Amino acid sequence: MINYIAYLRVSTNEQANGGAGLNAQYDACQAYALRTEGAVTAVYRDEGVSGSTGLEKRPGLLQAVGTLKKGDVLLVAKRDRLGRDVIKVALIEAAIERKGARVVSSAG
């Protein structure tokens, strides 16, 4: 069974307060995990945080990456939830790969 650590992020406080964006991301991650016979074992969130924000201001992402173990998968609804800056995303993915884990988007 694949161990998925879900990471959810919405950019604005309005999205965070409304919950629809986070709920949709969570539902997409759960559906993907079920299709692939895995399980979402933890969920981390950054609410009201822009994808261009530095990693030091994204505690949910830092915690998610910190909990990954070899063979685990960081599951996001879409790749852009990791960030908008290609270099930052590459650094995040490199850190995950060094742990023996990987990133997967439920959107493909």
mmCIF file of C-alpha atoms in Angstrom:
data_model
loop_
_atom_site.group_PDB
_atom_site.id
_atom_site.type_symbol
_atom_site.label_atom_id
_atom_site.label_comp_id
_atom_site.label_asym_id
_atom_site.label_seq_id
_atom_site.Cartn_x
_atom_site.Cartn_y
_atom_site.Cartn_z
ATOM 1 C CA MET A 1 0.000 0.000 0.000
ATOM 2 C CA ILE A 2 1.280 3.460 -0.888
ATOM 3 C CA ASN A 3 1.564 5.937 1.964
ATOM 4 C CA TYR A 4 0.375 9.361 0.791
ATOM 5 C CA ILE A 5 1.052 12.571 2.687
ATOM 6 C CA ALA A 6 -1.386 15.170 1.316
ATOM 7 C CA TYR A 7 -0.440 18.819 1.005
ATOM 8 C CA LEU A 8 -3.169 21.414 0.448
ATOM 9 C CA ARG A 9 -2.725 25.128 -0.174
ATOM 10 C CA VAL A 10 -4.998 28.050 -0.987
ATOM 11 C CA SER A 11 -3.674 31.521 -1.735
ATOM 12 C CA THR A 12 -6.184 33.822 -0.093
ATOM 13 C CA ASN A 13 -7.793 34.096 3.311
ATOM 14 C CA GLU A 14 -11.201 34.149 1.607
ATOM 15 C CA GLN A 15 -10.486 30.756 0.047
ATOM 16 C CA ALA A 16 -9.268 29.439 3.378
ATOM 17 C CA ASN A 17 -12.313 30.727 5.258
ATOM 18 C CA GLY A 18 -14.715 29.414 2.614
ATOM 19 C CA GLY A 19 -13.114 25.980 2.697
ATOM 20 C CA ALA A 20 -14.251 25.003 -0.803
ATOM 21 C CA GLY A 21 -10.748 25.109 -2.282
ATOM 22 C CA LEU A 22 -9.236 23.062 0.506
ATOM 23 C CA ASN A 23 -12.120 20.600 0.485
ATOM 24 C CA ALA A 24 -11.864 20.126 -3.282
ATOM 25 C CA GLN A 25 -8.116 19.503 -3.027
ATOM 26 C CA TYR A 26 -8.634 17.030 -0.195
ATOM 27 C CA ASP A 27 -11.350 15.193 -2.129
ATOM 28 C CA ALA A 28 -9.101 14.972 -5.218
ATOM 29 C CA CYS A 29 -6.262 13.558 -3.120
ATOM 30 C CA GLN A 30 -8.519 11.016 -1.400
ATOM 31 C CA ALA A 31 -9.997 9.879 -4.716
ATOM 32 C CA TYR A 32 -6.519 9.437 -6.216
ATOM 33 C CA ALA A 33 -5.339 7.454 -3.200
ATOM 34 C CA LEU A 34 -8.339 5.128 -3.460
ATOM 35 C CA ARG A 35 -7.808 4.621 -7.211
ATOM 36 C CA THR A 36 -4.207 3.639 -6.619
ATOM 37 C CA GLU A 37 -4.927 1.444 -3.598
ATOM 38 C CA GLY A 38 -3.058 3.771 -1.272
ATOM 39 C CA ALA A 39 -4.027 5.695 1.815
ATOM 40 C CA VAL A 40 -3.745 9.333 2.824
ATOM 41 C CA THR A 41 -2.165 9.000 6.256
ATOM 42 C CA ALA A 42 -1.590 12.688 6.996
ATOM 43 C CA VAL A 43 -2.783 16.034 5.682
ATOM 44 C CA TYR A 44 -0.889 19.319 5.914
ATOM 45 C CA ARG A 45 -2.259 22.719 4.921
ATOM 46 C CA ASP A 46 -1.107 26.214 4.211
ATOM 47 C CA GLU A 47 -4.163 28.448 4.253
ATOM 48 C CA GLY A 48 -4.067 31.928 2.757
ATOM 49 C CA VAL A 49 -0.481 31.522 1.551
ATOM 50 C CA SER A 50 0.604 32.502 -1.940
ATOM 51 C CA GLY A 51 2.560 30.006 -3.989
ATOM 52 C CA SER A 52 5.273 32.624 -4.376
ATOM 53 C CA THR A 53 5.772 32.875 -0.603
ATOM 54 C CA GLY A 54 9.133 31.691 0.712
ATOM 55 C CA LEU A 55 9.358 28.272 2.283
ATOM 56 C CA GLU A 56 10.076 29.764 5.704
ATOM 57 C CA LYS A 57 6.482 31.084 5.719
ATOM 58 C CA ARG A 58 4.906 27.785 4.637
ATOM 59 C CA PRO A 59 4.840 25.641 7.779
ATOM 60 C CA GLY A 60 2.409 23.111 6.343
ATOM 61 C CA LEU A 61 4.696 22.293 3.426
ATOM 62 C CA LEU A 62 7.762 22.137 5.662
ATOM 63 C CA GLN A 63 5.972 19.736 8.025
ATOM 64 C CA ALA A 64 4.737 17.592 5.146
ATOM 65 C CA VAL A 65 8.204 17.253 3.659
ATOM 66 C CA GLY A 66 9.657 16.675 7.119
ATOM 67 C CA THR A 67 7.412 13.668 7.745
ATOM 68 C CA LEU A 68 8.177 11.915 4.458
ATOM 69 C CA LYS A 69 10.034 8.630 4.693
ATOM 70 C CA LYS A 70 11.610 6.498 2.003
ATOM 71 C CA GLY A 71 8.897 5.254 -0.340
ATOM 72 C CA ASP A 72 6.304 7.823 0.763
ATOM 73 C CA VAL A 73 4.521 10.116 -1.686
ATOM 74 C CA LEU A 74 3.702 13.781 -1.222
ATOM 75 C CA LEU A 75 0.299 14.054 -2.888
ATOM 76 C CA VAL A 76 -1.008 17.379 -4.193
ATOM 77 C CA ALA A 77 -4.182 18.092 -6.135
ATOM 78 C CA LYS A 78 -2.166 20.025 -8.732
ATOM 79 C CA ARG A 79 1.555 20.729 -9.043
ATOM 80 C CA ASP A 80 0.978 24.472 -8.651
ATOM 81 C CA ARG A 81 0.047 23.845 -5.006
ATOM 82 C CA LEU A 82 3.785 23.415 -4.364
ATOM 83 C CA GLY A 83 4.474 26.883 -5.722
ATOM 84 C CA ARG A 84 4.512 29.207 -8.670
ATOM 85 C CA ASP A 85 8.271 29.699 -8.936
ATOM 86 C CA VAL A 86 9.911 26.947 -11.009
ATOM 87 C CA ILE A 87 13.177 27.189 -9.081
ATOM 88 C CA LYS A 88 11.463 26.915 -5.683
ATOM 89 C CA VAL A 89 9.436 23.938 -6.870
ATOM 90 C CA ALA A 90 12.603 22.254 -8.164
ATOM 91 C CA LEU A 91 14.252 22.765 -4.766
ATOM 92 C CA ILE A 92 11.238 21.285 -2.976
ATOM 93 C CA GLU A 93 11.192 18.276 -5.302
ATOM 94 C CA ALA A 94 14.959 17.755 -4.859
ATOM 95 C CA ALA A 95 14.564 17.751 -1.063
ATOM 96 C CA ILE A 96 11.799 15.170 -1.363
ATOM 97 C CA GLU A 97 13.843 12.966 -3.690
ATOM 98 C CA ARG A 98 16.812 13.052 -1.288
ATOM 99 C CA LYS A 99 14.506 11.481 1.302
ATOM 100 C CA GLY A 100 13.685 8.637 -1.102
ATOM 101 C CA ALA A 101 10.154 9.929 -1.571
ATOM 102 C CA ARG A 102 8.392 11.500 -4.541
ATOM 103 C CA VAL A 103 5.710 14.026 -5.482
ATOM 104 C CA VAL A 104 2.529 13.077 -7.321
ATOM 105 C CA SER A 105 -0.320 15.252 -8.528
ATOM 106 C CA SER A 106 -3.812 13.793 -8.454
ATOM 107 C CA ALA A 107 -4.486 15.785 -11.631
ATOM 108 C CA GLY A 108 -1.779 13.823 -13.456
#
